[in-house]
mmCIF file of C-alpha atoms in Angstrom:
data_model
loop_
_atom_site.group_PDB
_atom_site.id
_atom_site.type_symbol
_atom_site.label_atom_id
_atom_site.label_comp_id
_atom_site.label_asym_id
_atom_site.label_seq_id
_atom_site.Cartn_x
_atom_site.Cartn_y
_atom_site.Cartn_z
ATOM 1 C CA MET A 1 116.244 70.313 211.258
ATOM 2 C CA THR A 2 113.353 72.789 209.906
ATOM 3 C CA GLN A 3 110.113 73.275 211.839
ATOM 4 C CA ALA A 4 108.045 71.408 209.615
ATOM 5 C CA LEU A 5 110.111 68.485 209.768
ATOM 6 C CA TRP A 6 109.980 68.759 213.738
ATOM 7 C CA PHE A 7 106.258 68.970 213.475
ATOM 8 C CA ALA A 8 106.020 65.902 211.081
ATOM 9 C CA LEU A 9 108.201 63.802 213.254
ATOM 10 C CA VAL A 10 106.268 64.726 216.509
ATOM 11 C CA GLY A 11 103.028 63.937 214.695
ATOM 12 C CA SER A 12 104.308 60.734 213.579
ATOM 13 C CA GLY A 13 105.404 60.113 217.247
ATOM 14 C CA LEU A 14 101.945 60.862 218.439
ATOM 15 C CA PHE A 15 100.651 58.617 215.872
ATOM 16 C CA GLY A 16 102.715 55.807 216.886
ATOM 17 C CA MET A 17 101.821 56.208 220.627
ATOM 18 C CA GLY A 18 98.134 56.297 219.904
ATOM 19 C CA LEU A 19 98.413 53.078 217.672
ATOM 20 C CA PHE A 20 100.478 51.413 220.658
ATOM 21 C CA GLY A 21 97.594 52.377 223.180
ATOM 22 C CA LEU A 22 94.981 51.280 220.814
ATOM 23 C CA LEU A 23 96.602 47.943 220.589
ATOM 24 C CA LEU A 24 97.556 47.595 224.228
ATOM 25 C CA TYR A 25 94.276 48.664 226.199
ATOM 26 C CA ARG A 26 91.273 46.757 226.377
ATOM 27 C CA HIS A 27 89.124 49.565 228.110
ATOM 28 C CA LEU A 28 86.998 51.387 225.565
ATOM 29 C CA VAL A 29 87.392 54.917 226.931
ATOM 30 C CA LYS A 30 91.241 54.500 226.840
ATOM 31 C CA ARG A 31 90.902 53.326 223.114
ATOM 32 C CA VAL A 32 88.782 56.129 222.283
ATOM 33 C CA LEU A 33 91.705 58.320 223.812
ATOM 34 C CA ALA A 34 94.334 56.555 221.970
ATOM 35 C CA LEU A 35 92.293 57.323 218.713
ATOM 36 C CA ASN A 36 92.206 60.735 219.664
ATOM 37 C CA VAL A 37 95.945 60.957 220.050
ATOM 38 C CA MET A 38 96.438 59.135 216.713
ATOM 39 C CA SER A 39 94.359 61.714 214.992
ATOM 40 C CA THR A 40 96.074 64.559 216.691
ATOM 41 C CA GLY A 41 99.293 63.167 215.055
ATOM 42 C CA VAL A 42 97.623 62.933 211.722
ATOM 43 C CA PHE A 43 96.552 66.472 211.922
ATOM 44 C CA LEU A 44 99.847 67.827 213.174
ATOM 45 C CA THR A 45 101.751 65.783 210.202
ATOM 46 C CA PHE A 46 99.123 67.116 207.697
ATOM 47 C CA VAL A 47 99.645 70.695 208.695
ATOM 48 C CA ALA A 48 103.482 70.430 208.650
ATOM 49 C CA LEU A 49 103.388 68.932 205.265
ATOM 50 C CA ALA A 50 101.209 71.881 203.944
ATOM 51 C CA ARG A 51 103.599 74.296 205.533
ATOM 52 C CA ARG A 52 106.439 73.250 203.100
ATOM 53 C CA THR A 53 105.073 74.593 199.955
ATOM 54 C CA VAL A 54 106.787 77.841 198.577
ATOM 55 C CA PRO A 55 106.036 80.894 198.835
ATOM 56 C CA LEU A 56 102.897 80.426 200.994
ATOM 57 C CA PRO A 57 101.267 77.643 202.848
ATOM 58 C CA ASP A 58 98.463 75.825 200.997
ATOM 59 C CA PRO A 59 95.074 76.819 202.771
ATOM 60 C CA VAL A 60 93.329 73.549 201.494
ATOM 61 C CA PRO A 61 95.159 71.060 203.901
ATOM 62 C CA HIS A 62 94.461 73.695 206.865
ATOM 63 C CA ALA A 63 90.885 73.810 206.045
ATOM 64 C CA MET A 64 90.841 69.984 206.118
ATOM 65 C CA VAL A 65 92.468 69.739 209.338
ATOM 66 C CA LEU A 66 89.848 72.150 210.779
ATOM 67 C CA THR A 67 87.023 70.185 209.347
ATOM 68 C CA GLY A 68 88.627 66.966 210.898
ATOM 69 C CA LEU A 69 88.756 68.578 214.131
ATOM 70 C CA VAL A 70 85.002 69.131 214.014
ATOM 71 C CA VAL A 71 84.478 65.641 212.992
ATOM 72 C CA SER A 72 86.802 64.123 215.497
ATOM 73 C CA VAL A 73 85.084 65.974 218.383
ATOM 74 C CA SER A 74 81.610 64.733 217.110
ATOM 75 C CA ALA A 75 82.821 61.398 216.721
ATOM 76 C CA THR A 76 84.381 61.243 220.409
ATOM 77 C CA ALA A 77 81.250 62.462 221.775
ATOM 78 C CA LEU A 78 79.155 59.816 219.903
ATOM 79 C CA ALA A 79 81.671 57.138 221.232
ATOM 80 C CA LEU A 80 81.586 58.105 224.734
ATOM 81 C CA VAL A 81 77.733 58.007 224.412
ATOM 82 C CA LEU A 82 77.977 54.417 223.148
ATOM 83 C CA ILE A 83 80.459 53.397 225.614
ATOM 84 C CA GLY A 84 78.103 54.512 228.349
ATOM 85 C CA ARG A 85 75.324 52.307 226.924
ATOM 86 C CA VAL A 86 77.660 49.348 226.577
ATOM 87 C CA GLN A 87 78.693 49.819 230.398
ATOM 88 C CA ARG A 88 74.967 50.343 231.523
ATOM 89 C CA LEU A 89 73.972 46.940 229.588
ATOM 90 C CA HIS A 90 77.127 44.648 230.188
ATOM 91 C CA GLY A 91 78.102 46.175 233.501
ATOM 92 C CA SER A 92 81.726 46.731 231.828
ATOM 93 C CA ALA A 93 83.342 48.956 229.592
ATOM 94 C CA GLU A 94 86.205 46.331 228.606
ATOM 95 C CA LEU A 95 86.405 44.098 225.786
ATOM 96 C CA PRO A 96 85.852 40.506 226.552
ATOM 97 C CA GLU A 97 88.861 38.173 226.680
ATOM 98 C CA ASP A 98 89.836 36.125 223.466
ATOM 99 C CA LYS A 99 89.339 32.529 224.313
ATOM 100 C CA PRO A 100 91.338 30.010 221.909
#
């Protein structure tokens, strides 16, 4: 098993764990954390696939991942501020129960 394949498998596992957390939890902060785990898995898989090129790794995917990290941090900060406002207005940061 090569190092790039190992990173791709770990990235896929992180994405799956984040997706599971996104579907499982109702609390908004936990959902934001699950989205961050998912994005980390995508970044890791993307870098692993960029490393497979011969003879040198392609720098474009690495630059895209770096840009994605900056956007991810900014989006997380915005989401946490919005969750704080939702909690202040509604008294809870959880999604309401679905009633059939």
